[in-house]
Amino acid sequence: MSVIEELGLPPLPEPLPRPVIDNHTHLDSTREYSGLGVDDNLRLAREVGVTRVIEVGCDVPGARFAVDLAGRDPQVRAAVALHPNDAARAFLRGGEEELQRQLAQIEALVGDPVVVAVGETGLDHYRTREPEGREAQERAFRAHIRWANAADKTLMIHDRDAHGEILRVVDDEGVPRRMVMHCFSGDADFARRCLERGSYLSFPGVVTFGSAENLREAAAVTPIERILVETDAPYLTPKPCRGKANAAYLLPHTVRFLADLLDVDLAQFCDQIVANTFAAYGRWGQDA
Ligand SMILES: [Zn+2]
């Protein structure tokens, strides 16, 4: 029995004709959520052409995990941050001192050569409703932007129900040289405003959902060299596996969907994603 059958996970998609990169995944959360171990996760991903990933650590243990893993596996790179909801939680539970303590622990990791991005950081007005929680998020977001700018690392932004606020803070702190809207969730107009600031837009499996016409319109106005794809696993599983646990090996569904939507040759689109990901984060790893 394969690990996929054992854990009741979606079947392997048809392999892609060329390698691609998942620029935003959570291997540690996937292991907790579905039981799929990190090695199996990366092996299955490779089998279908997802040969490299960025592991995103959202709290202090997660960020350390990401740096450790990337240090051991040349196909993996790390992004580190205190996630906006974790920043709000730290403040609401332990006050400013606790928030600053956790931020300092993340900051200590930013300079590691395996860290290619500061993120996911930003604002989450969906999950965090308390005004003091939102203010703590903004303080944390500003700190992350400064680290990214000081260390010349890519800024990976989490934006949930906070489009205008995100741009206000980024403009105020100084638009980073390289910026990615992770899990882009706006419409064509917001896409243009992010693109004006030089941002890449990273599309998750949500783009395959029937309700996500806004994302398809956004993708349609985005120059192809600004498009990235991600799983954000274990969340946001693409069609036709929606409702089951996501993992890096399910990225091909989203890649195929976007190639189709944008009417580009699939192999060319895969190569474009790799080129875009390297432009956004720098180059790493190698093809088998
Ligand atoms: Zn994420």
PDB file of C-alpha atoms and ligand atoms in Angstrom:
ATOM      1  CA  MET A   1       0.000   0.000   0.000  1.00  0.00           C
ATOM      2  CA  SER A   2       1.398   3.388  -0.962  1.00  0.00           C
ATOM      3  CA  VAL A   3       1.596   6.225   1.534  1.00  0.00           C
ATOM      4  CA  ILE A   4      -1.067   8.058  -0.471  1.00  0.00           C
ATOM      5  CA  GLU A   5      -3.555   5.193  -0.104  1.00  0.00           C
ATOM      6  CA  GLU A   6      -2.602   4.648   3.508  1.00  0.00           C
ATOM      7  CA  LEU A   7      -3.338   8.265   4.424  1.00  0.00           C
ATOM      8  CA  GLY A   8      -6.347   8.674   2.114  1.00  0.00           C
ATOM      9  CA  LEU A   9      -4.662  11.484   0.171  1.00  0.00           C
ATOM     10  CA  PRO A  10      -5.523  12.571  -3.398  1.00  0.00           C
ATOM     11  CA  PRO A  11      -3.849  10.525  -6.147  1.00  0.00           C
ATOM     12  CA  LEU A  12      -0.676  11.686  -7.887  1.00  0.00           C
ATOM     13  CA  PRO A  13      -1.479  13.941 -10.843  1.00  0.00           C
ATOM     14  CA  GLU A  14      -0.021  13.236 -14.243  1.00  0.00           C
ATOM     15  CA  PRO A  15       3.634  14.388 -14.120  1.00  0.00           C
ATOM     16  CA  LEU A  16       4.427  17.759 -15.693  1.00  0.00           C
ATOM     17  CA  PRO A  17       6.551  17.743 -18.857  1.00  0.00           C
ATOM     18  CA  ARG A  18       9.131  20.051 -17.223  1.00  0.00           C
ATOM     19  CA  PRO A  19      10.198  20.781 -13.613  1.00  0.00           C
ATOM     20  CA  VAL A  20       8.409  23.497 -11.625  1.00  0.00           C
ATOM     21  CA  ILE A  21       8.782  25.106  -8.198  1.00  0.00           C
ATOM     22  CA  ASP A  22       6.267  25.404  -5.375  1.00  0.00           C
ATOM     23  CA  ASN A  23       7.214  28.826  -4.012  1.00  0.00           C
ATOM     24  CA  HIS A  24       5.084  28.533  -0.880  1.00  0.00           C
ATOM     25  CA  THR A  25       4.409  25.390   1.098  1.00  0.00           C
ATOM     26  CA  HIS A  26       4.284  24.269   4.722  1.00  0.00           C
ATOM     27  CA  LEU A  27       5.820  20.812   4.995  1.00  0.00           C
ATOM     28  CA  ASP A  28       5.642  20.863   8.800  1.00  0.00           C
ATOM     29  CA  SER A  29       1.939  21.786   8.897  1.00  0.00           C
ATOM     30  CA  THR A  30       1.216  19.239   6.165  1.00  0.00           C
ATOM     31  CA  ARG A  31       2.804  16.530   8.305  1.00  0.00           C
ATOM     32  CA  GLU A  32       0.608  17.536  11.247  1.00  0.00           C
ATOM     33  CA  TYR A  33      -2.527  17.951   9.173  1.00  0.00           C
ATOM     34  CA  SER A  34      -2.518  14.852   7.001  1.00  0.00           C
ATOM     35  CA  GLY A  35       0.293  12.689   8.361  1.00  0.00           C
ATOM     36  CA  LEU A  36       2.332  12.999   5.150  1.00  0.00           C
ATOM     37  CA  GLY A  37       5.968  13.098   6.276  1.00  0.00           C
ATOM     38  CA  VAL A  38       8.452  15.611   4.936  1.00  0.00           C
ATOM     39  CA  ASP A  39      10.564  13.091   2.982  1.00  0.00           C
ATOM     40  CA  ASP A  40       7.517  11.439   1.394  1.00  0.00           C
ATOM     41  CA  ASN A  41       6.075  14.859   0.598  1.00  0.00           C
ATOM     42  CA  LEU A  42       9.234  15.962  -1.237  1.00  0.00           C
ATOM     43  CA  ARG A  43       9.635  12.576  -2.974  1.00  0.00           C
ATOM     44  CA  LEU A  44       6.039  12.571  -4.291  1.00  0.00           C
ATOM     45  CA  ALA A  45       6.455  16.171  -5.431  1.00  0.00           C
ATOM     46  CA  ARG A  46       9.608  15.249  -7.388  1.00  0.00           C
ATOM     47  CA  GLU A  47       7.782  12.330  -9.031  1.00  0.00           C
ATOM     48  CA  VAL A  48       5.357  14.735 -10.715  1.00  0.00           C
ATOM     49  CA  GLY A  49       7.915  17.441 -11.557  1.00  0.00           C
ATOM     50  CA  VAL A  50       7.798  19.695  -8.485  1.00  0.00           C
ATOM     51  CA  THR A  51      11.543  19.523  -7.964  1.00  0.00           C
ATOM     52  CA  ARG A  52      12.062  22.490  -5.641  1.00  0.00           C
ATOM     53  CA  VAL A  53      10.061  24.140  -2.884  1.00  0.00           C
ATOM     54  CA  ILE A  54      10.202  27.086  -0.538  1.00  0.00           C
ATOM     55  CA  GLU A  55       9.349  25.986   2.987  1.00  0.00           C
ATOM     56  CA  VAL A  56       7.594  28.783   4.845  1.00  0.00           C
ATOM     57  CA  GLY A  57       7.992  28.952   8.616  1.00  0.00           C
ATOM     58  CA  CYS A  58       5.228  30.938  10.332  1.00  0.00           C
ATOM     59  CA  ASP A  59       6.390  31.001  13.931  1.00  0.00           C
ATOM     60  CA  VAL A  60       9.691  30.530  15.755  1.00  0.00           C
ATOM     61  CA  PRO A  61       9.715  26.692  15.698  1.00  0.00           C
ATOM     62  CA  GLY A  62       8.440  26.690  12.093  1.00  0.00           C
ATOM     63  CA  ALA A  63      11.095  29.163  10.973  1.00  0.00           C
ATOM     64  CA  ARG A  64      13.844  27.103  12.608  1.00  0.00           C
ATOM     65  CA  PHE A  65      12.471  23.974  10.970  1.00  0.00           C
ATOM     66  CA  ALA A  66      12.539  25.698   7.571  1.00  0.00           C
ATOM     67  CA  VAL A  67      16.148  26.844   7.994  1.00  0.00           C
ATOM     68  CA  ASP A  68      17.270  23.402   9.199  1.00  0.00           C
ATOM     69  CA  LEU A  69      15.570  21.596   6.343  1.00  0.00           C
ATOM     70  CA  ALA A  70      16.920  23.983   3.709  1.00  0.00           C
ATOM     71  CA  GLY A  71      20.381  23.555   5.217  1.00  0.00           C
ATOM     72  CA  ARG A  72      20.143  19.789   4.675  1.00  0.00           C
ATOM     73  CA  ASP A  73      18.330  19.650   1.322  1.00  0.00           C
ATOM     74  CA  PRO A  74      19.683  21.742  -1.579  1.00  0.00           C
ATOM     75  CA  GLN A  75      16.284  21.570  -3.340  1.00  0.00           C
ATOM     76  CA  VAL A  76      14.603  23.409  -0.466  1.00  0.00           C
ATOM     77  CA  ARG A  77      14.895  27.064   0.475  1.00  0.00           C
ATOM     78  CA  ALA A  78      13.403  28.803   3.496  1.00  0.00           C
ATOM     79  CA  ALA A  79      11.139  31.778   4.162  1.00  0.00           C
ATOM     80  CA  VAL A  80      10.887  32.961   7.750  1.00  0.00           C
ATOM     81  CA  ALA A  81       8.456  35.213   9.581  1.00  0.00           C
ATOM     82  CA  LEU A  82       6.099  35.579  12.454  1.00  0.00           C
ATOM     83  CA  HIS A  83       2.783  35.131  10.621  1.00  0.00           C
ATOM     84  CA  PRO A  84       0.401  38.083  11.099  1.00  0.00           C
ATOM     85  CA  ASN A  85      -2.034  35.968  13.119  1.00  0.00           C
ATOM     86  CA  ASP A  86       0.810  34.647  15.273  1.00  0.00           C
ATOM     87  CA  ALA A  87       2.035  38.206  15.796  1.00  0.00           C
ATOM     88  CA  ALA A  88      -1.414  39.268  16.974  1.00  0.00           C
ATOM     89  CA  ARG A  89      -1.667  36.199  19.227  1.00  0.00           C
ATOM     90  CA  ALA A  90       1.756  36.823  20.765  1.00  0.00           C
ATOM     91  CA  PHE A  91       0.766  40.380  21.593  1.00  0.00           C
ATOM     92  CA  LEU A  92      -2.714  39.565  22.897  1.00  0.00           C
ATOM     93  CA  ARG A  93      -1.359  36.793  25.140  1.00  0.00           C
ATOM     94  CA  GLY A  94       1.977  38.189  26.268  1.00  0.00           C
ATOM     95  CA  GLY A  95       1.979  41.883  25.469  1.00  0.00           C
ATOM     96  CA  GLU A  96       4.556  43.876  23.550  1.00  0.00           C
ATOM     97  CA  GLU A  97       7.425  42.145  25.310  1.00  0.00           C
ATOM     98  CA  GLU A  98       6.354  38.715  24.074  1.00  0.00           C
ATOM     99  CA  LEU A  99       5.792  40.041  20.545  1.00  0.00           C
ATOM    100  CA  GLN A 100       9.240  41.631  20.461  1.00  0.00           C
ATOM    101  CA  ARG A 101      10.849  38.490  21.929  1.00  0.00           C
ATOM    102  CA  GLN A 102       9.427  36.335  19.129  1.00  0.00           C
ATOM    103  CA  LEU A 103      10.265  38.919  16.466  1.00  0.00           C
ATOM    104  CA  ALA A 104      13.888  38.999  17.643  1.00  0.00           C
ATOM    105  CA  GLN A 105      14.106  35.206  17.309  1.00  0.00           C
ATOM    106  CA  ILE A 106      12.840  35.379  13.728  1.00  0.00           C
ATOM    107  CA  GLU A 107      15.123  38.292  12.879  1.00  0.00           C
ATOM    108  CA  ALA A 108      18.126  36.225  13.993  1.00  0.00           C
ATOM    109  CA  LEU A 109      17.377  33.758  11.155  1.00  0.00           C
ATOM    110  CA  VAL A 110      16.908  36.244   8.300  1.00  0.00           C
ATOM    111  CA  GLY A 111      20.588  36.484   7.420  1.00  0.00           C
ATOM    112  CA  ASP A 112      21.054  32.722   6.947  1.00  0.00           C
ATOM    113  CA  PRO A 113      22.081  32.070   3.336  1.00  0.00           C
ATOM    114  CA  VAL A 114      19.315  29.429   2.911  1.00  0.00           C
ATOM    115  CA  VAL A 115      16.678  32.051   3.741  1.00  0.00           C
ATOM    116  CA  VAL A 116      15.472  33.517   0.445  1.00  0.00           C
ATOM    117  CA  ALA A 117      12.484  35.444   1.755  1.00  0.00           C
ATOM    118  CA  VAL A 118      11.068  37.253   4.734  1.00  0.00           C
ATOM    119  CA  GLY A 119       7.503  36.020   4.990  1.00  0.00           C
ATOM    120  CA  GLU A 120       4.778  35.255   5.159  1.00  0.00           C
ATOM    121  CA  THR A 121       4.198  38.611   6.765  1.00  0.00           C
ATOM    122  CA  GLY A 122       1.481  41.188   6.296  1.00  0.00           C
ATOM    123  CA  LEU A 123      -2.030  41.765   7.590  1.00  0.00           C
ATOM    124  CA  ASP A 124      -4.894  39.373   8.207  1.00  0.00           C
ATOM    125  CA  HIS A 125      -8.077  41.257   8.901  1.00  0.00           C
ATOM    126  CA  TYR A 126     -10.130  38.112   8.406  1.00  0.00           C
ATOM    127  CA  ARG A 127      -8.766  36.097  11.327  1.00  0.00           C
ATOM    128  CA  THR A 128      -7.622  38.991  13.522  1.00  0.00           C
ATOM    129  CA  ARG A 129     -10.495  41.296  14.450  1.00  0.00           C
ATOM    130  CA  GLU A 130      -9.333  42.971  17.659  1.00  0.00           C
ATOM    131  CA  PRO A 131      -8.005  46.485  16.995  1.00  0.00           C
ATOM    132  CA  GLU A 132      -4.972  45.895  19.270  1.00  0.00           C
ATOM    133  CA  GLY A 133      -4.286  42.628  17.456  1.00  0.00           C
ATOM    134  CA  ARG A 134      -4.380  44.437  14.113  1.00  0.00           C
ATOM    135  CA  GLU A 135      -2.049  47.134  15.399  1.00  0.00           C
ATOM    136  CA  ALA A 136       0.379  44.467  16.596  1.00  0.00           C
ATOM    137  CA  GLN A 137       0.230  42.896  13.122  1.00  0.00           C
ATOM    138  CA  GLU A 138       1.115  46.190  11.542  1.00  0.00           C
ATOM    139  CA  ARG A 139       4.091  46.723  13.868  1.00  0.00           C
ATOM    140  CA  ALA A 140       5.296  43.199  13.060  1.00  0.00           C
ATOM    141  CA  PHE A 141       4.745  43.750   9.324  1.00  0.00           C
ATOM    142  CA  ARG A 142       6.779  46.948   9.404  1.00  0.00           C
ATOM    143  CA  ALA A 143       9.611  45.170  11.212  1.00  0.00           C
ATOM    144  CA  HIS A 144       9.621  42.400   8.581  1.00  0.00           C
ATOM    145  CA  ILE A 145       9.750  44.926   5.717  1.00  0.00           C
ATOM    146  CA  ARG A 146      12.760  46.591   7.325  1.00  0.00           C
ATOM    147  CA  TRP A 147      14.575  43.263   7.713  1.00  0.00           C
ATOM    148  CA  ALA A 148      13.867  42.360   4.101  1.00  0.00           C
ATOM    149  CA  ASN A 149      15.140  45.708   2.909  1.00  0.00           C
ATOM    150  CA  ALA A 150      18.210  45.658   5.163  1.00  0.00           C
ATOM    151  CA  ALA A 151      19.208  42.089   4.230  1.00  0.00           C
ATOM    152  CA  ASP A 152      18.083  42.424   0.580  1.00  0.00           C
ATOM    153  CA  LYS A 153      15.737  39.443   0.866  1.00  0.00           C
ATOM    154  CA  THR A 154      12.460  39.035  -0.970  1.00  0.00           C
ATOM    155  CA  LEU A 155       9.346  40.144   0.913  1.00  0.00           C
ATOM    156  CA  MET A 156       6.603  37.475   0.851  1.00  0.00           C
ATOM    157  CA  ILE A 157       3.287  39.065   1.741  1.00  0.00           C
ATOM    158  CA  HIS A 158       0.219  37.529   3.377  1.00  0.00           C
ATOM    159  CA  ASP A 159      -2.846  39.662   2.640  1.00  0.00           C
ATOM    160  CA  ARG A 160      -6.232  38.603   3.880  1.00  0.00           C
ATOM    161  CA  ASP A 161      -9.014  41.179   3.519  1.00  0.00           C
ATOM    162  CA  ALA A 162      -6.443  43.968   3.830  1.00  0.00           C
ATOM    163  CA  HIS A 163      -5.460  44.921   0.243  1.00  0.00           C
ATOM    164  CA  GLY A 164      -5.377  48.705   0.658  1.00  0.00           C
ATOM    165  CA  GLU A 165      -3.751  48.561   4.081  1.00  0.00           C
ATOM    166  CA  ILE A 166      -0.983  46.297   2.809  1.00  0.00           C
ATOM    167  CA  LEU A 167      -0.017  48.763   0.081  1.00  0.00           C
ATOM    168  CA  ARG A 168      -0.234  51.709   2.470  1.00  0.00           C
ATOM    169  CA  VAL A 169       2.291  50.067   4.825  1.00  0.00           C
ATOM    170  CA  VAL A 170       4.587  48.889   2.020  1.00  0.00           C
ATOM    171  CA  ASP A 171       4.613  52.363   0.447  1.00  0.00           C
ATOM    172  CA  ASP A 172       5.288  53.933   3.797  1.00  0.00           C
ATOM    173  CA  GLU A 173       8.218  51.631   4.671  1.00  0.00           C
ATOM    174  CA  GLY A 174       9.685  51.576   1.168  1.00  0.00           C
ATOM    175  CA  VAL A 175       8.756  49.088  -1.553  1.00  0.00           C
ATOM    176  CA  PRO A 176      11.240  46.196  -1.398  1.00  0.00           C
ATOM    177  CA  ARG A 177      13.357  45.356  -4.428  1.00  0.00           C
ATOM    178  CA  ARG A 178      11.619  41.995  -4.729  1.00  0.00           C
ATOM    179  CA  MET A 179       8.132  41.380  -3.427  1.00  0.00           C
ATOM    180  CA  VAL A 180       5.672  38.490  -3.808  1.00  0.00           C
ATOM    181  CA  MET A 181       1.962  38.643  -3.078  1.00  0.00           C
ATOM    182  CA  HIS A 182       1.623  35.126  -1.693  1.00  0.00           C
ATOM    183  CA  CYS A 183      -1.769  33.520  -2.251  1.00  0.00           C
ATOM    184  CA  PHE A 184      -2.903  36.493  -4.308  1.00  0.00           C
ATOM    185  CA  SER A 185      -6.571  37.113  -3.499  1.00  0.00           C
ATOM    186  CA  GLY A 186      -7.488  40.393  -5.193  1.00  0.00           C
ATOM    187  CA  ASP A 187      -9.056  41.329  -8.499  1.00  0.00           C
ATOM    188  CA  ALA A 188      -7.601  42.723 -11.730  1.00  0.00           C
ATOM    189  CA  ASP A 189      -7.474  46.252 -10.348  1.00  0.00           C
ATOM    190  CA  PHE A 190      -5.575  45.239  -7.208  1.00  0.00           C
ATOM    191  CA  ALA A 191      -3.284  43.079  -9.345  1.00  0.00           C
ATOM    192  CA  ARG A 192      -2.347  46.192 -11.353  1.00  0.00           C
ATOM    193  CA  ARG A 193      -1.602  48.138  -8.179  1.00  0.00           C
ATOM    194  CA  CYS A 194       0.709  45.353  -6.956  1.00  0.00           C
ATOM    195  CA  LEU A 195       2.359  45.037 -10.368  1.00  0.00           C
ATOM    196  CA  GLU A 196       3.046  48.774 -10.433  1.00  0.00           C
ATOM    197  CA  ARG A 197       5.178  48.175  -7.342  1.00  0.00           C
ATOM    198  CA  GLY A 198       7.137  45.465  -9.106  1.00  0.00           C
ATOM    199  CA  SER A 199       5.425  42.638  -7.263  1.00  0.00           C
ATOM    200  CA  TYR A 200       5.106  39.040  -8.369  1.00  0.00           C
ATOM    201  CA  LEU A 201       1.664  37.482  -7.915  1.00  0.00           C
ATOM    202  CA  SER A 202       1.612  33.929  -6.610  1.00  0.00           C
ATOM    203  CA  PHE A 203      -1.525  31.972  -7.514  1.00  0.00           C
ATOM    204  CA  PRO A 204      -2.758  29.149  -5.272  1.00  0.00           C
ATOM    205  CA  GLY A 205      -5.209  26.325  -5.994  1.00  0.00           C
ATOM    206  CA  VAL A 206      -8.046  28.763  -5.303  1.00  0.00           C
ATOM    207  CA  VAL A 207      -7.708  29.958  -8.910  1.00  0.00           C
ATOM    208  CA  THR A 208      -9.311  26.645  -9.951  1.00  0.00           C
ATOM    209  CA  PHE A 209     -12.423  27.209  -7.803  1.00  0.00           C
ATOM    210  CA  GLY A 210     -15.679  28.112  -9.541  1.00  0.00           C
ATOM    211  CA  SER A 211     -16.162  31.152  -7.304  1.00  0.00           C
ATOM    212  CA  ALA A 212     -12.711  32.663  -8.008  1.00  0.00           C
ATOM    213  CA  GLU A 213     -13.486  34.642 -11.159  1.00  0.00           C
ATOM    214  CA  ASN A 214     -11.602  37.621  -9.623  1.00  0.00           C
ATOM    215  CA  LEU A 215      -8.397  35.586  -9.543  1.00  0.00           C
ATOM    216  CA  ARG A 216      -8.767  34.500 -13.151  1.00  0.00           C
ATOM    217  CA  GLU A 217      -9.293  38.117 -14.173  1.00  0.00           C
ATOM    218  CA  ALA A 218      -6.216  39.086 -12.153  1.00  0.00           C
ATOM    219  CA  ALA A 219      -4.144  36.354 -13.820  1.00  0.00           C
ATOM    220  CA  ALA A 220      -5.316  37.557 -17.216  1.00  0.00           C
ATOM    221  CA  VAL A 221      -3.917  41.080 -16.662  1.00  0.00           C
ATOM    222  CA  THR A 222      -0.642  39.874 -15.129  1.00  0.00           C
ATOM    223  CA  PRO A 223       2.382  39.733 -17.452  1.00  0.00           C
ATOM    224  CA  ILE A 224       3.425  36.092 -17.655  1.00  0.00           C
ATOM    225  CA  GLU A 225       6.877  36.874 -16.245  1.00  0.00           C
ATOM    226  CA  ARG A 226       5.235  38.061 -13.005  1.00  0.00           C
ATOM    227  CA  ILE A 227       3.249  34.875 -12.304  1.00  0.00           C
ATOM    228  CA  LEU A 228       4.229  32.345  -9.634  1.00  0.00           C
ATOM    229  CA  VAL A 229       2.327  29.275  -8.453  1.00  0.00           C
ATOM    230  CA  GLU A 230       2.053  27.782  -5.001  1.00  0.00           C
ATOM    231  CA  THR A 231       0.192  25.167  -3.015  1.00  0.00           C
ATOM    232  CA  ASP A 232       0.145  26.831   0.427  1.00  0.00           C
ATOM    233  CA  ALA A 233      -0.292  23.185   1.491  1.00  0.00           C
ATOM    234  CA  PRO A 234      -1.915  21.755   3.548  1.00  0.00           C
ATOM    235  CA  TYR A 235      -4.562  24.378   2.713  1.00  0.00           C
ATOM    236  CA  LEU A 236      -6.310  25.509  -0.490  1.00  0.00           C
ATOM    237  CA  THR A 237      -6.317  22.184  -2.346  1.00  0.00           C
ATOM    238  CA  PRO A 238      -6.947  22.721  -6.079  1.00  0.00           C
ATOM    239  CA  LYS A 239      -9.743  21.144  -8.066  1.00  0.00           C
ATOM    240  CA  PRO A 240     -10.329  18.236  -8.644  1.00  0.00           C
ATOM    241  CA  CYS A 241      -9.057  17.348  -5.150  1.00  0.00           C
ATOM    242  CA  ARG A 242     -10.767  20.180  -3.286  1.00  0.00           C
ATOM    243  CA  GLY A 243     -11.872  19.130   0.202  1.00  0.00           C
ATOM    244  CA  LYS A 244      -8.893  16.821   0.744  1.00  0.00           C
ATOM    245  CA  ALA A 245      -5.532  17.668   2.276  1.00  0.00           C
ATOM    246  CA  ASN A 246      -3.170  19.582   0.025  1.00  0.00           C
ATOM    247  CA  ALA A 247       0.523  18.772  -0.501  1.00  0.00           C
ATOM    248  CA  ALA A 248       3.330  19.978  -2.769  1.00  0.00           C
ATOM    249  CA  TYR A 249       2.700  17.105  -5.229  1.00  0.00           C
ATOM    250  CA  LEU A 250      -0.702  18.583  -6.129  1.00  0.00           C
ATOM    251  CA  LEU A 251       0.845  21.732  -7.657  1.00  0.00           C
ATOM    252  CA  PRO A 252       0.536  20.321 -11.232  1.00  0.00           C
ATOM    253  CA  HIS A 253      -3.271  20.756 -11.092  1.00  0.00           C
ATOM    254  CA  THR A 254      -2.855  24.506 -10.607  1.00  0.00           C
ATOM    255  CA  VAL A 255      -0.046  24.737 -13.178  1.00  0.00           C
ATOM    256  CA  ARG A 256      -2.148  22.950 -15.827  1.00  0.00           C
ATOM    257  CA  PHE A 257      -5.180  25.071 -15.015  1.00  0.00           C
ATOM    258  CA  LEU A 258      -3.249  28.338 -15.405  1.00  0.00           C
ATOM    259  CA  ALA A 259      -1.494  27.242 -18.606  1.00  0.00           C
ATOM    260  CA  ASP A 260      -4.914  26.449 -20.018  1.00  0.00           C
ATOM    261  CA  LEU A 261      -6.471  29.688 -18.779  1.00  0.00           C
ATOM    262  CA  LEU A 262      -3.641  31.794 -20.206  1.00  0.00           C
ATOM    263  CA  ASP A 263      -3.507  29.689 -23.355  1.00  0.00           C
ATOM    264  CA  VAL A 264       0.214  28.941 -23.157  1.00  0.00           C
ATOM    265  CA  ASP A 265       2.023  25.719 -23.934  1.00  0.00           C
ATOM    266  CA  LEU A 266       2.349  23.684 -20.735  1.00  0.00           C
ATOM    267  CA  ALA A 267       6.085  22.955 -21.044  1.00  0.00           C
ATOM    268  CA  GLN A 268       6.805  26.618 -21.807  1.00  0.00           C
ATOM    269  CA  PHE A 269       4.698  27.678 -18.850  1.00  0.00           C
ATOM    270  CA  CYS A 270       6.646  25.339 -16.536  1.00  0.00           C
ATOM    271  CA  ASP A 271       9.939  26.859 -17.714  1.00  0.00           C
ATOM    272  CA  GLN A 272       8.479  30.330 -17.242  1.00  0.00           C
ATOM    273  CA  ILE A 273       7.475  29.547 -13.646  1.00  0.00           C
ATOM    274  CA  VAL A 274      10.995  28.383 -12.855  1.00  0.00           C
ATOM    275  CA  ALA A 275      12.518  31.489 -14.446  1.00  0.00           C
ATOM    276  CA  ASN A 276      10.071  33.712 -12.541  1.00  0.00           C
ATOM    277  CA  THR A 277      10.722  31.968  -9.243  1.00  0.00           C
ATOM    278  CA  PHE A 278      14.482  32.406  -9.670  1.00  0.00           C
ATOM    279  CA  ALA A 279      13.967  36.058 -10.579  1.00  0.00           C
ATOM    280  CA  ALA A 280      11.853  36.538  -7.460  1.00  0.00           C
ATOM    281  CA  TYR A 281      14.069  34.683  -4.980  1.00  0.00           C
ATOM    282  CA  GLY A 282      17.409  33.879  -6.613  1.00  0.00           C
ATOM    283  CA  ARG A 283      18.489  30.537  -8.064  1.00  0.00           C
ATOM    284  CA  TRP A 284      18.999  27.344  -6.069  1.00  0.00           C
ATOM    285  CA  GLY A 285      19.237  23.549  -6.477  1.00  0.00           C
ATOM    286  CA  GLN A 286      19.514  21.655  -9.719  1.00  0.00           C
ATOM    287  CA  ASP A 287      17.466  19.445 -12.001  1.00  0.00           C
ATOM    288  CA  ALA A 288      17.987  15.717 -11.818  1.00  0.00           C
TER     289      ALA A 288
HETATM  290 ZN    ZN B   1       1.157  29.978   3.881  1.00  0.00          ZN
END
